[in-house]
Coordinates of N, CA and C in Angstrom, one line a residue:
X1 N -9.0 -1.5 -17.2 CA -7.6 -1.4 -17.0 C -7.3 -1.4 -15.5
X2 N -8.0 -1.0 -14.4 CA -7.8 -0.6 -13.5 C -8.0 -2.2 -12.4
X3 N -9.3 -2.8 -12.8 CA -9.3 -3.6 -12.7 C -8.1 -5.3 -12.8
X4 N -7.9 -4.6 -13.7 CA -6.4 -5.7 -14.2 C -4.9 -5.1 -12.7
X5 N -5.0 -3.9 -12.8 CA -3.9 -3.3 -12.1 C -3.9 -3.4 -10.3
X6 N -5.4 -3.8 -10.0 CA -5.6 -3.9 -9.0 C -5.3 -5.1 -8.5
X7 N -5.5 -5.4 -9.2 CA -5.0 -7.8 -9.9 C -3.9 -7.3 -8.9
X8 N -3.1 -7.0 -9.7 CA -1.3 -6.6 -9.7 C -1.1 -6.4 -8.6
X9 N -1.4 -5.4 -8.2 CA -1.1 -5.2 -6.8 C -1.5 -5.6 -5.8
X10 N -2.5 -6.5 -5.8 CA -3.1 -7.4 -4.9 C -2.1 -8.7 -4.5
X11 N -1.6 -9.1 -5.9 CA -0.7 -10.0 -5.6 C 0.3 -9.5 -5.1
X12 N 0.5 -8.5 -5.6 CA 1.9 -8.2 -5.2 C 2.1 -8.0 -3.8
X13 N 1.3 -7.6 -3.3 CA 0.9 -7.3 -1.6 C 1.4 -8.7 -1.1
X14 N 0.9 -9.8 -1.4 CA 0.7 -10.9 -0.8 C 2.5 -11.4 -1.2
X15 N 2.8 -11.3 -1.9 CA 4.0 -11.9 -2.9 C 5.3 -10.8 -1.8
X16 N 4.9 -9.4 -1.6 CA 5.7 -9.2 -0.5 C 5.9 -8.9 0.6
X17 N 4.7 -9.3 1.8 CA 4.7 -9.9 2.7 C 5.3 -11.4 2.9
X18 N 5.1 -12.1 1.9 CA 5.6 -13.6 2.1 C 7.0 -12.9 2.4
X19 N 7.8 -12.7 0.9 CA 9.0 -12.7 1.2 C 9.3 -11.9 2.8
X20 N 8.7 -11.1 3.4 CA 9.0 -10.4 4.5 C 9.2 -11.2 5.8
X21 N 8.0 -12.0 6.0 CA 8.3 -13.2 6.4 C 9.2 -13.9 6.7
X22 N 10.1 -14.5 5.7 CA 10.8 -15.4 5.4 C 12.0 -14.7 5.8
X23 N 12.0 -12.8 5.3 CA 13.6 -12.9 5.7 C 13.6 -12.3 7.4
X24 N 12.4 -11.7 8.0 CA 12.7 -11.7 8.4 C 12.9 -13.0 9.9
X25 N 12.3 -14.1 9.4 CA 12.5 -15.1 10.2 C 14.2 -15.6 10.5
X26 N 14.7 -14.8 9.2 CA 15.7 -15.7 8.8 C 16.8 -14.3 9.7
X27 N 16.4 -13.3 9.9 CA 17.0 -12.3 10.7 C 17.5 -11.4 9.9
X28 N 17.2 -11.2 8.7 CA 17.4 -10.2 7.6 C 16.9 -8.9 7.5
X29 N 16.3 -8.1 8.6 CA 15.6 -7.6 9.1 C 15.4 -5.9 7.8
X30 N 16.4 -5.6 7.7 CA 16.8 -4.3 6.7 C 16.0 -4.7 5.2
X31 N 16.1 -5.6 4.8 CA 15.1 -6.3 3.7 C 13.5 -7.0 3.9
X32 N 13.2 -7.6 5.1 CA 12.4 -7.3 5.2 C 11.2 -6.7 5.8
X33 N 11.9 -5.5 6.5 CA 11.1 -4.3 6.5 C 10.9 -3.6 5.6
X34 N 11.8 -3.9 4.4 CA 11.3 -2.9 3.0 C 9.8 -3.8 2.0
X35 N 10.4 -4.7 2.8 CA 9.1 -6.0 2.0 C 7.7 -5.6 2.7
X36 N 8.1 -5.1 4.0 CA 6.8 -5.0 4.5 C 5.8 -3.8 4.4
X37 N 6.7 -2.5 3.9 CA 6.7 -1.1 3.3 C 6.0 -1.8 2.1
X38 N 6.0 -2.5 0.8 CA 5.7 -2.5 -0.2 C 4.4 -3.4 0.0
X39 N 4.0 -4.5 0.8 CA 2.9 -5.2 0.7 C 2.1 -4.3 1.2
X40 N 1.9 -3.6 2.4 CA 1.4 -2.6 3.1 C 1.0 -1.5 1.1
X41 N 2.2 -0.6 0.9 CA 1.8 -0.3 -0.4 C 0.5 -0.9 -1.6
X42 N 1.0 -1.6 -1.9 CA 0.6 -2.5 -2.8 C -1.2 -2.5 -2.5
X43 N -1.3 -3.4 -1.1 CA -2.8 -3.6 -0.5 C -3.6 -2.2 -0.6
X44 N -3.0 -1.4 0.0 CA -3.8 -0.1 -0.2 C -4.0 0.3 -1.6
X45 N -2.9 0.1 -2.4 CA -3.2 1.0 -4.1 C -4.4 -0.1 -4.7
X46 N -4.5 -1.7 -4.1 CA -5.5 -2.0 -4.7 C -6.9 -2.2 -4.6
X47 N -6.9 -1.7 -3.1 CA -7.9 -1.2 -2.7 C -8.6 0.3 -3.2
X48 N -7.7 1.1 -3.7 CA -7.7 2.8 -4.0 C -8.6 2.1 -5.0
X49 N -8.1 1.5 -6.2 CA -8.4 1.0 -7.9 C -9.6 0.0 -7.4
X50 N -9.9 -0.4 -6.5 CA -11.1 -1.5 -6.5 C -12.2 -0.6 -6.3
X51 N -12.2 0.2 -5.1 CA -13.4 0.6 -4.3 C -13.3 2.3 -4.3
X52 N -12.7 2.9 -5.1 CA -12.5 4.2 -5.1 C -12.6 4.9 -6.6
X53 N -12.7 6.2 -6.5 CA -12.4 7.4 -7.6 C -10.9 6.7 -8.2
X54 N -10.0 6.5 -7.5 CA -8.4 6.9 -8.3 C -8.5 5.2 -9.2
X55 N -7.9 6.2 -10.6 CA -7.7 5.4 -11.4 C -5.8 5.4 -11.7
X56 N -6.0 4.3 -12.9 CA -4.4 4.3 -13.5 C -4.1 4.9 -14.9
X57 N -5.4 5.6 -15.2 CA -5.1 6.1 -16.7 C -4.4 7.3 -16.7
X58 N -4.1 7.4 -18.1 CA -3.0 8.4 -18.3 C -3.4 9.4 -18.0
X59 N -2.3 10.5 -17.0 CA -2.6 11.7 -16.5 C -3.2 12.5 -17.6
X60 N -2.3 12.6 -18.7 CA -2.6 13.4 -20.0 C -3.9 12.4 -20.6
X61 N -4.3 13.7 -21.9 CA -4.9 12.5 -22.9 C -4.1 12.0 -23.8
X62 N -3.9 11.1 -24.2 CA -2.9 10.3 -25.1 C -1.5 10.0 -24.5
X63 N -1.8 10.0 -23.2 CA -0.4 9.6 -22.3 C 0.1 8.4 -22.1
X64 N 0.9 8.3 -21.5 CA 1.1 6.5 -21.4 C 0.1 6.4 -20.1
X65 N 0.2 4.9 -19.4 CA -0.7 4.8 -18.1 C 0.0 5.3 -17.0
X66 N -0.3 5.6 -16.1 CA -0.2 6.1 -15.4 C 1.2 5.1 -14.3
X67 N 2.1 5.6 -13.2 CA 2.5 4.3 -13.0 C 2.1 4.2 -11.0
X68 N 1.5 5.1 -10.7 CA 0.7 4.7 -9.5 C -0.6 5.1 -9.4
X69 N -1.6 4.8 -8.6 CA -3.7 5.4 -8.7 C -3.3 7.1 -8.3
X70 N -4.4 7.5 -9.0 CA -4.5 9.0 -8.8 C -5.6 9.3 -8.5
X71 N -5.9 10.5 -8.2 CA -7.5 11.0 -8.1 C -7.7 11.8 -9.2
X72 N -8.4 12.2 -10.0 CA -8.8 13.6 -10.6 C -9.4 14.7 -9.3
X73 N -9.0 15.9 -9.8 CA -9.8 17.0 -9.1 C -11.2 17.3 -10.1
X74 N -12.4 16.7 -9.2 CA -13.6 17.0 -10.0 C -13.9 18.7 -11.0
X75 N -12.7 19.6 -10.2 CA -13.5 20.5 -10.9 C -12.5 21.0 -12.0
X76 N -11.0 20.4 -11.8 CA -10.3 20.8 -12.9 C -10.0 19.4 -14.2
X77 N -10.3 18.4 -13.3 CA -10.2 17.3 -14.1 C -8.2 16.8 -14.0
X78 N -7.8 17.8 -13.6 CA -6.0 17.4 -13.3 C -6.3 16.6 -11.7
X79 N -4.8 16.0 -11.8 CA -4.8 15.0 -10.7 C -4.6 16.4 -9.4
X80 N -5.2 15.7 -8.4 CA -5.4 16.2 -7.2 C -4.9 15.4 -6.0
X81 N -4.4 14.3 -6.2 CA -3.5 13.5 -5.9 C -2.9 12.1 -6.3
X82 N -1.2 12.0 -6.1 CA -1.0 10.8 -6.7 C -0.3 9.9 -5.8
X83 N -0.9 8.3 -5.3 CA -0.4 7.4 -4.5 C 0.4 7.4 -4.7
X84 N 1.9 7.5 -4.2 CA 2.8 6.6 -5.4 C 3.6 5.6 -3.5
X85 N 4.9 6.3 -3.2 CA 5.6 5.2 -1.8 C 5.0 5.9 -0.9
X86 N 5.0 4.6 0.3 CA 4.7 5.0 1.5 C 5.7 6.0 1.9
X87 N 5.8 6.6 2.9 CA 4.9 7.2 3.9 C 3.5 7.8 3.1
X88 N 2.6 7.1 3.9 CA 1.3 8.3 3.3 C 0.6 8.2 4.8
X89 N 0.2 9.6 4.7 CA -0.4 11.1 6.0 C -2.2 10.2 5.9
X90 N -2.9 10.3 7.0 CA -3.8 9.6 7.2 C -5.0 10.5 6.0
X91 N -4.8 11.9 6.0 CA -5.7 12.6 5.1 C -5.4 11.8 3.1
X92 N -4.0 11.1 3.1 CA -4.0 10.4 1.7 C -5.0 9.0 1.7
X93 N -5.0 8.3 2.8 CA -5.9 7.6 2.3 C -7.5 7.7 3.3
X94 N -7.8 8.6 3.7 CA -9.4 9.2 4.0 C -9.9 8.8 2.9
X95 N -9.9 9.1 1.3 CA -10.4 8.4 0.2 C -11.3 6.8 0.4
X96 N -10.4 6.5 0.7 CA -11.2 5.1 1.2 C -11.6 4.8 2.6
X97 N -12.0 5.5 3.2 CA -13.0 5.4 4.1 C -13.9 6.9 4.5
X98 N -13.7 7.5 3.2 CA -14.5 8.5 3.1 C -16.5 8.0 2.7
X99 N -16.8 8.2 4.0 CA -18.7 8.5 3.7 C -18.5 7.4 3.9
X100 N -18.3 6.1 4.4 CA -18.4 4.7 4.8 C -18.3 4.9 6.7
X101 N -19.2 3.6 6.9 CA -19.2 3.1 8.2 C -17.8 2.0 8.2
X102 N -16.7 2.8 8.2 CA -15.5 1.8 8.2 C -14.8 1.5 8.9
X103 N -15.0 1.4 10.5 CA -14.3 1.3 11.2 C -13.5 0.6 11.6
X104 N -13.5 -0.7 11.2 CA -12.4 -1.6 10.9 C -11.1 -1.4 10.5
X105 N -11.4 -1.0 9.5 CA -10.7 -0.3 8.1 C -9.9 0.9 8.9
X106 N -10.5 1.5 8.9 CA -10.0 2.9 9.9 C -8.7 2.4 10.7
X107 N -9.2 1.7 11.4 CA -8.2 1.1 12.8 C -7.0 1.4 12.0
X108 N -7.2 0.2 11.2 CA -5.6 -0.3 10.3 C -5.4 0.7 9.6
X109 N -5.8 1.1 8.8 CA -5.2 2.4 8.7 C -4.8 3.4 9.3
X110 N -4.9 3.5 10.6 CA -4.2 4.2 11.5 C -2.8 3.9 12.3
X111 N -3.1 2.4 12.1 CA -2.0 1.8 12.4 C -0.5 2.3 11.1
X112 N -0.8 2.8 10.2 CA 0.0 3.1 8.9 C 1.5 4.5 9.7
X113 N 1.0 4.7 10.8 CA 1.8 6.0 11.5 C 3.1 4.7 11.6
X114 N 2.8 3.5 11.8 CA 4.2 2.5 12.1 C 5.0 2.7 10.7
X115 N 4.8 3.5 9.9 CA 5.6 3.7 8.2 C 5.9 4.9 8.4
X116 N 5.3 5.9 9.2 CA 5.9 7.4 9.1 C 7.3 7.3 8.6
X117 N 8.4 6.5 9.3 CA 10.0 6.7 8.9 C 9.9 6.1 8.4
X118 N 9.5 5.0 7.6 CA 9.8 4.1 6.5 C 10.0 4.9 5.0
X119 N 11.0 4.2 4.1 CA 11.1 5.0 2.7 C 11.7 4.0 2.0
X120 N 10.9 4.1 0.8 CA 11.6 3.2 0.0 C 13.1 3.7 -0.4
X121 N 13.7 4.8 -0.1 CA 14.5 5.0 -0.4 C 16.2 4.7 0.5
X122 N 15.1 3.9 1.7 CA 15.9 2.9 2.8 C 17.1 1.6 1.9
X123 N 16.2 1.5 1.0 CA 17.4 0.1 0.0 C 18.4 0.9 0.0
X124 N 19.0 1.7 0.1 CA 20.1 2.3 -0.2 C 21.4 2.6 0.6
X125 N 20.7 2.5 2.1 CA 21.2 2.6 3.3 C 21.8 1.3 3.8
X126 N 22.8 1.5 4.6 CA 23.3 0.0 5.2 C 22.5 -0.7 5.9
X127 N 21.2 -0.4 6.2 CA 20.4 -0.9 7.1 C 20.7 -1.2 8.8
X128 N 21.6 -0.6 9.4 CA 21.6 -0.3 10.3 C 21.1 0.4 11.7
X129 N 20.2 1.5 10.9 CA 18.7 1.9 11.8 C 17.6 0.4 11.8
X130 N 17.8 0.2 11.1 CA 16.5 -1.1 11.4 C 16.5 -2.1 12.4
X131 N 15.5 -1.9 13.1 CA 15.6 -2.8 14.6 C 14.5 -3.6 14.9
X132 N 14.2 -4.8 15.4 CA 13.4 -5.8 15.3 C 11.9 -5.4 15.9
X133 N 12.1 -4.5 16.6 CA 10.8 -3.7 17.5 C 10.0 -3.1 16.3
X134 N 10.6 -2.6 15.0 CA 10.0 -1.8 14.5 C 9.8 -2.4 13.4
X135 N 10.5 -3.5 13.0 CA 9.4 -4.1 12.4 C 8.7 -5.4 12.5
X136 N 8.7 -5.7 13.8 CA 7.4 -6.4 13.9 C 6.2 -5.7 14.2
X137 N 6.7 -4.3 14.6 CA 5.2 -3.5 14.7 C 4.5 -3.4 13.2
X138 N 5.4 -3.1 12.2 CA 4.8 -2.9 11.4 C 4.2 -4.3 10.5
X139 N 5.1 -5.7 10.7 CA 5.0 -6.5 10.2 C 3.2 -7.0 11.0
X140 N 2.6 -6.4 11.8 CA 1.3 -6.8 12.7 C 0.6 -5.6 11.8
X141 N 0.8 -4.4 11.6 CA 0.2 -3.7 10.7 C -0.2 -4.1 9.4
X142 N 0.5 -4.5 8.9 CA 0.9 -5.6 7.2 C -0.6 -6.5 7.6
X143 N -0.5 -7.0 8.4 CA -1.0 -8.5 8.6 C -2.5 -8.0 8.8
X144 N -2.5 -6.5 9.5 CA -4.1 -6.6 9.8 C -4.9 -5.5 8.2
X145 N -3.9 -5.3 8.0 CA -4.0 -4.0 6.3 C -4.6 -5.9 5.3
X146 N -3.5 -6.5 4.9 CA -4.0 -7.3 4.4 C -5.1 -8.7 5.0
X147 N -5.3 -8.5 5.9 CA -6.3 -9.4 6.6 C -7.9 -8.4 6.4
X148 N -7.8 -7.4 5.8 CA -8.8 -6.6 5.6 C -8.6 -6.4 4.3
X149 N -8.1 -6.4 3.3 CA -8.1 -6.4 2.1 C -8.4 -7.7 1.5
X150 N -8.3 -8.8 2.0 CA -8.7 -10.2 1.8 C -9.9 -10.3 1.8
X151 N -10.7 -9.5 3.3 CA -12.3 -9.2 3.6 C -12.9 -8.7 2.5
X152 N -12.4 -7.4 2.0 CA -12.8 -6.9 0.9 C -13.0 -7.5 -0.3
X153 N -11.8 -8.3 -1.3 CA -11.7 -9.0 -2.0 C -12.9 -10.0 -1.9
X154 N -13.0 -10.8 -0.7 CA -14.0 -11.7 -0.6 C -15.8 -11.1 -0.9
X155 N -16.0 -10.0 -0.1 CA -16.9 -9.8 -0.1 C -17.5 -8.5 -0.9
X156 N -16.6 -7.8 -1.6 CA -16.6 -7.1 -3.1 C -17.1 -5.6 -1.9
X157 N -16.7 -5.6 -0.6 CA -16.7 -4.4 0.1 C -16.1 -3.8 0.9
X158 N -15.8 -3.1 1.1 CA -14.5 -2.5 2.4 C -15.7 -3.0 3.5
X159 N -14.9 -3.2 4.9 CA -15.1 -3.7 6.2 C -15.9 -2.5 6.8

């Protein structure tokens, strides 16, 4: 299942970057910076579900699935953390570059501090804080998160 879900979000990564792209070429900038918040999203959660502990099954037993990757806590077996919107703190995704020579990887994920003020809960706002500086920084972040998740994909290994 997890495998299928990672499908999902892989594309979906890709599916919203494009649109991010496009609007923000077009000067739409409040839309797509939220596009760039979710492909950024997305790449990471299917990276968590490819190459990691956190799965999508149901928190409970007999629950429904889950609706973002989680970790189990090895010693209680309850979740011990759950991915769900960005902002996520550099200690959320250590998971995937925990006990690896990943330095690549690392990089761009450090670069993820360009989402600290990002929220999905931005759709809701007139988009007026949003300014072109901030998201092309982050739109260069997007590009190198998924330019390393592509590596991965390809070569069935984190960088």
């Amino acid at each position: 299942m997890s495998v299928n879900q990672a499908e999902h979000y892989a594309h979906a990564a890709l599916r919203h970057y494009e649109d991010a792209v496009f609007l923000q070429d077009g000067a739409r900038l409040p839309n797509a910076d939220h596009h760039l918040g979710f492909s950024v999203e997305c790449a990471l959660k299917s990276l968590l579900l490819r190459f990691t502990v956190a799965t999508m099954e149901p928190k409970k037993p007999g629950g429904q699935q889950a609706k973002a990757p989680w970790v189990k806590d090895p010693a209680t077996g309850k979740v011990a953390h759950s991915y769900s919107h960005l902002p996520w703190v550099a200690t959320d995704v250590a998971l995937l570059t925990h006990g690896r020579s990943a330095s690549r990887l690392s990089a761009a994920l450090g670069g993820l501090s360009a989402f600290d003020a990002w929220s999905v809960d931005d759709r809701y706002l007139d988009g007026s804080t949003i300014v072109e500086a901030d998201v092309q920084q982050r739109r260069t972040v997007a590009e190198n998160i998924l330019s390393l998740h592509e590596q991965a994909l390809i070569t069935g290994r984190l960088p």
